[in-house]
Coordinates of C-alpha atoms in Angstrom, one line a residue:
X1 CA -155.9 -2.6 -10.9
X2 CA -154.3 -5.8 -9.2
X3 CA -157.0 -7.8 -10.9
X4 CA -156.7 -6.2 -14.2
X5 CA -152.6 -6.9 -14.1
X6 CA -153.0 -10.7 -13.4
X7 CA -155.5 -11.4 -16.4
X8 CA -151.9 -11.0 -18.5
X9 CA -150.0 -13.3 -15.6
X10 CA -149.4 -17.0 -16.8
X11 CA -146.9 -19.6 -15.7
X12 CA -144.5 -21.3 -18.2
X13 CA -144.3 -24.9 -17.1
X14 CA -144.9 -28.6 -17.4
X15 CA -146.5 -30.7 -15.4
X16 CA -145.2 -34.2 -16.4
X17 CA -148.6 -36.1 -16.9
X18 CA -147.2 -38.8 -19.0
X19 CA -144.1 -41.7 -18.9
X20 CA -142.2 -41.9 -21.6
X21 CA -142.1 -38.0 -22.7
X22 CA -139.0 -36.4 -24.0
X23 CA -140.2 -33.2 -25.0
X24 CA -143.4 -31.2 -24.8
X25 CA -144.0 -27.6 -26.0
X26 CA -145.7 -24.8 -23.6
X27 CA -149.1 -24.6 -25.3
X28 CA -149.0 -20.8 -25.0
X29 CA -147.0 -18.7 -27.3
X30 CA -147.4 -15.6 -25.7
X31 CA -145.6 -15.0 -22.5
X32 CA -147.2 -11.8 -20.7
X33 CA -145.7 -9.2 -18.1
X34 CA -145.2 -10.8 -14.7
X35 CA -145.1 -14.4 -16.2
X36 CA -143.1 -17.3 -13.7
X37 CA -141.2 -19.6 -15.0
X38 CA -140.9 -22.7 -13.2
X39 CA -138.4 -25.6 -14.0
X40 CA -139.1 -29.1 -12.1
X41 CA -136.0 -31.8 -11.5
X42 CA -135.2 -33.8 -14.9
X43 CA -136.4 -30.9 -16.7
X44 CA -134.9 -28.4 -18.6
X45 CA -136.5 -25.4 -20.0
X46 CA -135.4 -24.4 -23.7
X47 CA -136.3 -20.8 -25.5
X48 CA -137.0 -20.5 -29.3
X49 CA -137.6 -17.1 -30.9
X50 CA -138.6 -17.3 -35.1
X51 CA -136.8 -20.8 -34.7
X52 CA -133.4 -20.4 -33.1
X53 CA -132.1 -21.1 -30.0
X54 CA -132.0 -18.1 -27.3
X55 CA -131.1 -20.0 -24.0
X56 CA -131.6 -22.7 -21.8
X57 CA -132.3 -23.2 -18.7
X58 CA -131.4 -26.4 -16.5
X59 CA -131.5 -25.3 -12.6
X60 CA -134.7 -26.5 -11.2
X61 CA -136.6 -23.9 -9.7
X62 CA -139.1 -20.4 -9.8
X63 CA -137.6 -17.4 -12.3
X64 CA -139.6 -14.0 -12.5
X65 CA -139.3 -13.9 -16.4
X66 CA -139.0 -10.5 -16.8
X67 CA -135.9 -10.3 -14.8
X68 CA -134.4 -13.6 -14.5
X69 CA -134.6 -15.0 -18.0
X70 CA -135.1 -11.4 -20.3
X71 CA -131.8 -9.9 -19.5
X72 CA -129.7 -13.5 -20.4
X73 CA -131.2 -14.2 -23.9
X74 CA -128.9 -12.5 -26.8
X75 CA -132.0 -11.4 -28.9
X76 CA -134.2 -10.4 -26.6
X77 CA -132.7 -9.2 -23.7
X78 CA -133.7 -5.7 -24.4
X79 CA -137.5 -6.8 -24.8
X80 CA -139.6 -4.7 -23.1
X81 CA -143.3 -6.1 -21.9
X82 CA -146.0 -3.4 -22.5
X83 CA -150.1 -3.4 -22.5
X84 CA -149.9 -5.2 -26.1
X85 CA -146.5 -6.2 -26.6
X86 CA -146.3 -10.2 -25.0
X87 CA -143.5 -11.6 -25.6
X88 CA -143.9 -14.6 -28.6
X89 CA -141.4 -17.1 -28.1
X90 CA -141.8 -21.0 -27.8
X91 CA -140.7 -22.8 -24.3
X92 CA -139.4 -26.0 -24.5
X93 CA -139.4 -28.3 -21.7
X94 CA -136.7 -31.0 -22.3
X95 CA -137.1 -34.6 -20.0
X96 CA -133.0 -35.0 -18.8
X97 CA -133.8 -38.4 -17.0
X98 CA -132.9 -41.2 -18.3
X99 CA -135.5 -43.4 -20.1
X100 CA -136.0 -47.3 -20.6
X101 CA -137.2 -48.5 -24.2
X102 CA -137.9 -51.9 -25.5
X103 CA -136.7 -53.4 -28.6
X104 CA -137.8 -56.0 -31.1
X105 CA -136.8 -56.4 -34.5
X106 CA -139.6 -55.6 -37.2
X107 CA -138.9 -59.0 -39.5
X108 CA -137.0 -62.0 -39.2
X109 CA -133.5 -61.6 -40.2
X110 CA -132.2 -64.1 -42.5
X111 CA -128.6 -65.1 -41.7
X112 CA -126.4 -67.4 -44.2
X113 CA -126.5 -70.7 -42.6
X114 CA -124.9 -74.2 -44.3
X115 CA -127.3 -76.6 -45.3
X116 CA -130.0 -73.4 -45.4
X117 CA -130.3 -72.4 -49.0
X118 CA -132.8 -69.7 -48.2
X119 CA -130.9 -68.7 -45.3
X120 CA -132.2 -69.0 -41.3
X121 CA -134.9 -66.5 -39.8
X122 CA -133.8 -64.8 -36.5
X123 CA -135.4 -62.4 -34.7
X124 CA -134.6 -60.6 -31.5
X125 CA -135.4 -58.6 -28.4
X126 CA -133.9 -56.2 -25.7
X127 CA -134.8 -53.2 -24.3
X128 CA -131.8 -49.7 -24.1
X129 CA -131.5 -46.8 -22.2
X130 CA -131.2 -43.1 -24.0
X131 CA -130.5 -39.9 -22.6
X132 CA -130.1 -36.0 -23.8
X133 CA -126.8 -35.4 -24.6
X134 CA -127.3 -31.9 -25.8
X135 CA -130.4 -30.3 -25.3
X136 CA -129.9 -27.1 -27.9
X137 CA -129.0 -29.2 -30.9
X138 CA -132.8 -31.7 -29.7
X139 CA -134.4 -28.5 -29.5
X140 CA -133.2 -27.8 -32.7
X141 CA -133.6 -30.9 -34.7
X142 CA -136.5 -31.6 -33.2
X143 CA -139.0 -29.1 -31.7
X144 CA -139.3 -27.5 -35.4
X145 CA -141.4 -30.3 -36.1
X146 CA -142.7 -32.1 -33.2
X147 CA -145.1 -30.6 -30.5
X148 CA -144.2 -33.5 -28.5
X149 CA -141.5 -35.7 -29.0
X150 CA -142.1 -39.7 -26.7
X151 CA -140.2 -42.9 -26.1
X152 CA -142.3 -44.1 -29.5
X153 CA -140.8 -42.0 -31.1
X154 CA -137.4 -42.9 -30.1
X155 CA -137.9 -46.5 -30.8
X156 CA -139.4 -45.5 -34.5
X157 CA -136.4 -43.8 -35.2
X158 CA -134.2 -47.0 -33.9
X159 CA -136.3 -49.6 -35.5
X160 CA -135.5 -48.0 -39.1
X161 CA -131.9 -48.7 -39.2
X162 CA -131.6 -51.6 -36.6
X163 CA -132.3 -54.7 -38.7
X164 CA -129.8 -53.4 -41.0
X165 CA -127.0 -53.3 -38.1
X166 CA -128.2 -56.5 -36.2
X167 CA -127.4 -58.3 -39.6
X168 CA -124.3 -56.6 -40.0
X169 CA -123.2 -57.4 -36.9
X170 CA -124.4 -60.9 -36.1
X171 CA -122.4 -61.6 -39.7
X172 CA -119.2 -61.1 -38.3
X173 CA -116.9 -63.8 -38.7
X174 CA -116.2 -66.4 -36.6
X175 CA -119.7 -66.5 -35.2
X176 CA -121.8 -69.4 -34.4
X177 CA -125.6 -68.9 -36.5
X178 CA -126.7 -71.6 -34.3
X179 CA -125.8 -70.1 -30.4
X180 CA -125.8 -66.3 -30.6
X181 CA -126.8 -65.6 -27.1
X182 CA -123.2 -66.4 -26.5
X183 CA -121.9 -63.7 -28.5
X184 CA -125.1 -61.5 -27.4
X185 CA -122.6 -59.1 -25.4
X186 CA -120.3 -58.5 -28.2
X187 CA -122.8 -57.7 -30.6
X188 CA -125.4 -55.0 -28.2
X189 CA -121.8 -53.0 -27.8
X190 CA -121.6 -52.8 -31.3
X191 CA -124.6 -51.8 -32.1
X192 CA -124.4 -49.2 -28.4
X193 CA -121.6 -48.0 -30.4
X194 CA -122.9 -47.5 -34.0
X195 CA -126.6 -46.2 -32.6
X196 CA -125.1 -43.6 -30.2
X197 CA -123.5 -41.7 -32.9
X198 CA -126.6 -41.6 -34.8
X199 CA -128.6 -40.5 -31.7
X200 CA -126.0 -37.8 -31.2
X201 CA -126.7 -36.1 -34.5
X202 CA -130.1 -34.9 -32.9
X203 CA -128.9 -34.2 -29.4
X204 CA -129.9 -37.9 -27.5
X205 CA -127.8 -40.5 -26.0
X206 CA -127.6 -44.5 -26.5
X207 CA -126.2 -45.4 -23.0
X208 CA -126.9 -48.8 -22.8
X209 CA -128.5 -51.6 -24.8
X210 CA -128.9 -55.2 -23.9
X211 CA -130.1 -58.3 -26.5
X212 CA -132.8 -60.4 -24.4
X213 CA -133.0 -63.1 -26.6
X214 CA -132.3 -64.6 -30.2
X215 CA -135.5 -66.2 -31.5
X216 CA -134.8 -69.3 -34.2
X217 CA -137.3 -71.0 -35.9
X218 CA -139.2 -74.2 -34.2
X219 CA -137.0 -76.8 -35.9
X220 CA -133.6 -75.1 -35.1
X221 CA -134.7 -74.7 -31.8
X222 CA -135.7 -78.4 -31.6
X223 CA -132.1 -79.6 -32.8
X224 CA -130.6 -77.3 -30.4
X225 CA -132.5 -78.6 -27.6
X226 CA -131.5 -82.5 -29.0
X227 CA -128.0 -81.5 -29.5
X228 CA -127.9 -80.4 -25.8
X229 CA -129.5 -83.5 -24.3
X230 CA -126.5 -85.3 -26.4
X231 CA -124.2 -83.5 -25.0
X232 CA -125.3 -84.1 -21.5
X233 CA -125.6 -87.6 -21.7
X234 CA -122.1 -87.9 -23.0
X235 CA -122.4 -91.6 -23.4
X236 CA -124.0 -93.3 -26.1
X237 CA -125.0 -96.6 -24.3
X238 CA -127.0 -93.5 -21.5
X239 CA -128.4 -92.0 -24.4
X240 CA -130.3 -95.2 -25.4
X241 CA -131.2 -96.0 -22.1
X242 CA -132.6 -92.2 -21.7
X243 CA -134.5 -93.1 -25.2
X244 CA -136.0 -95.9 -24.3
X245 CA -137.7 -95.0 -21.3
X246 CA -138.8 -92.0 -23.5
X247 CA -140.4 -94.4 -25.6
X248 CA -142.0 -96.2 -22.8
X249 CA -143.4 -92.7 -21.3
X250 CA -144.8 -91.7 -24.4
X251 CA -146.7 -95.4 -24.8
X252 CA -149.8 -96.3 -23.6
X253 CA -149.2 -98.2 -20.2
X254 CA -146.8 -100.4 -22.0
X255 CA -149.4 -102.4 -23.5
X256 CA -148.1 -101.5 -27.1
X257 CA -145.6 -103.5 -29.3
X258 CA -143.4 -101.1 -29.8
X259 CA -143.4 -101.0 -25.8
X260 CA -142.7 -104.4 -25.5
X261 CA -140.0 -104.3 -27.5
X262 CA -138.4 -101.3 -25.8
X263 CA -138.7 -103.5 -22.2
X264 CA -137.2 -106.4 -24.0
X265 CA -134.2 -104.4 -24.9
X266 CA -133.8 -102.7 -22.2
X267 CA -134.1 -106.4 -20.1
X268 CA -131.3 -107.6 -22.5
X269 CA -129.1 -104.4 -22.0
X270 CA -129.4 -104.5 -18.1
X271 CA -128.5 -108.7 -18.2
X272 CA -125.7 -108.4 -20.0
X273 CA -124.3 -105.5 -17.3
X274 CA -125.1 -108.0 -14.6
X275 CA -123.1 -110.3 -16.4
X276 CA -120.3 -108.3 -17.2
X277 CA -120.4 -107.1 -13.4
X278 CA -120.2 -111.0 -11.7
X279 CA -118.1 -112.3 -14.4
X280 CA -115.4 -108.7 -13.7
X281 CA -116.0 -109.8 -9.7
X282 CA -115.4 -113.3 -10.4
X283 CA -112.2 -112.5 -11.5
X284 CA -110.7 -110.3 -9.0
X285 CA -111.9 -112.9 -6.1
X286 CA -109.7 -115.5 -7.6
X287 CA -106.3 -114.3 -6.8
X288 CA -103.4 -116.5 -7.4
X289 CA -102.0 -118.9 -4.8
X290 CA -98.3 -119.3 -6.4
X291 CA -98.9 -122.0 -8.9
X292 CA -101.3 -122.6 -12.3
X293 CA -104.7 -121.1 -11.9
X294 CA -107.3 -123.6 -12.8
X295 CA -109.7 -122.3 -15.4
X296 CA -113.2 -121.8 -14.2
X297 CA -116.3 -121.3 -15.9
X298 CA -118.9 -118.5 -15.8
X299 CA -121.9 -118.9 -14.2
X300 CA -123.9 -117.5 -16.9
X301 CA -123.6 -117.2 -20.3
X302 CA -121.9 -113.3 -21.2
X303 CA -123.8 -113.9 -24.5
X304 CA -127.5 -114.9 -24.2
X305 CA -127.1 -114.6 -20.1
X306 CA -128.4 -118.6 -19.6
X307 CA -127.0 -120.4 -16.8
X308 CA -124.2 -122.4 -17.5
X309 CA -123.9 -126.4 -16.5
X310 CA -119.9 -126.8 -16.3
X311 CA -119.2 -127.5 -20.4
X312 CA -116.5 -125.2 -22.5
X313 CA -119.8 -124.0 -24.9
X314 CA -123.1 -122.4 -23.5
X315 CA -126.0 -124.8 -24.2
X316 CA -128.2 -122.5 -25.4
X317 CA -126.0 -120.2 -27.4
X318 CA -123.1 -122.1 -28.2
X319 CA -120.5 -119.4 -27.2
X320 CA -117.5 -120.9 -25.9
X321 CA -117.1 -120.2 -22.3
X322 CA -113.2 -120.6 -21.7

């Protein structure tokens, strides 16, 4: 007789072989006399009979169905299992834990930019965390028409409305189209915000969402990354300098003309700094002994850099010396 009674003996639970799983079904409808119920950590455990809600379940752990769970569900509570009477309701498991999900937006969004008539591309990237909030109204919404319910599903449902929103709120005035990631903060609590009262309608979530990244096109990233050498410099007469020997390292060995030219300059720029230098240290050395100052003249010429023989005018140049 024992092995006749545990042919209608099953056990309602799920074995988590998967990441990334919010909600799975018990495959077997029918729950027979001496059934176990068994709820793991994370997990919840949902009843549906003909569609509604009965009860759920959160404490981890082993319930005799028949006596634990039975007697608590309104509807069926005074159920009685017989030889041909299984019980026929659905078990839900519902995942509780937390889950990661990356984010990238489906097409470029095109953000009013001056000087861009068509408007500049953007993309971006992040990743967010969702959670169950409320595990009857997910059961609800969702287990009607899903079997199984995954993190790709998740980021389906978030990927139709958030290209819509990221425009919305990138748009907001006073920001820069061209340096996003500084306002990258403002704009993932935003959209937190806006997408956790949408998750909420079907029972999940939105606890935290970061932006990575804003993706511009090659060119705009290209000025950006000019505009920022620029910057560092700080000094124009640097800037040249910093040129220059970009020229010369993109040459070949210096043999070319364009090369040649950018040594000459350089030679000319770094000649008159020497010049500037002795003629500024000239001029401090020569402190004043109480009477008239005799004028003295430069050692080299502070326009062409040629030595100077004693005369009021370069000989080379002609600039007047004193």
């Amino acid at each position: 007789m024992g092995l006749f009674t545990n042919q209608f003996l099953n056990v309602v639970e799920w074995d988590e072989n998967g990441a990334g799983i919010l909600m799975q079904k018990w495959d077997n409808k029918e729950i027979k006399k001496g059934s176990k119920l068994i709820i793991r950590p994370g997990q919840d455990a949902v009843f549906v009979y003909n569609g509604k809600v009965e009860g759920v379940f959160e404490e981890d752990g082993e319930y005799d169905i028949e006596s634990d769970i039975i007697p608590i569900l309104t509807t069926l509570k005074s159920f009685k299992f017989g030889f041909n009477s299984p019980l026929k309701a659905e078990v839900v498991f519902v995942n509780t834990k937390e889950q990661l999900v990356k984010w990238g937006t489906k097409n470029a969004i095109n953000l009013q930019a001056p000087g861009l008539p068509g408007g500049m591309p953007v993309r971006a990237f992040g990743v967010f965390t969702v959670k169950m909030a409320d595990v009857s109204t997910f059961a609800e919404k969702i287990a009607g028409t899903h079997h199984r319910y995954t993190v790709d599903d998740i980021k389906e449902r978030l990927l139709a409305s958030l290209d819509q929103l990221l425009l919305s709120w990138i748009s907001k005035e006073g920001r820069d189209m061209f340096n996003l990631q500084a306002d990258a903060a403002a704009i993932a609590k935003g959209l937190q915000d806006e997408l956790d009262m949408e998750f909420r309608k079907f029972g999940l979530s939105v606890t935290d969402f970061k932006i990575e990244s804003f993706n511009y096109p090659e060119e705009i990233r290209k000025m950006q990354e000019k505009a920022a050498a620029q910057a560092m410099v700080g000094d124009v007469n640097k800037y040249q300098q910093l040129a220059a020997a970009d020229a010369m390292s993109n040459g070949n060995g210096g043999g070319s003309v364009a090369s040649d030219m950018v040594q000459m300059q350089m030679g000319m720029m770094m000649g008159q700094q020497m010049v500037n230098q002795m003629n500024g240290g000239q001029a401090q050395a020569a402190a004043p002994q109480g009477g008239a100052v005799p004028a003295e003249y430069p050692k080299f010429c502070p326009g062409c850099g040629a030595p100077t023989t004693g005369d009021k005018f370069c000989s080379k140049c002609g600039k007047q010396l004193a």
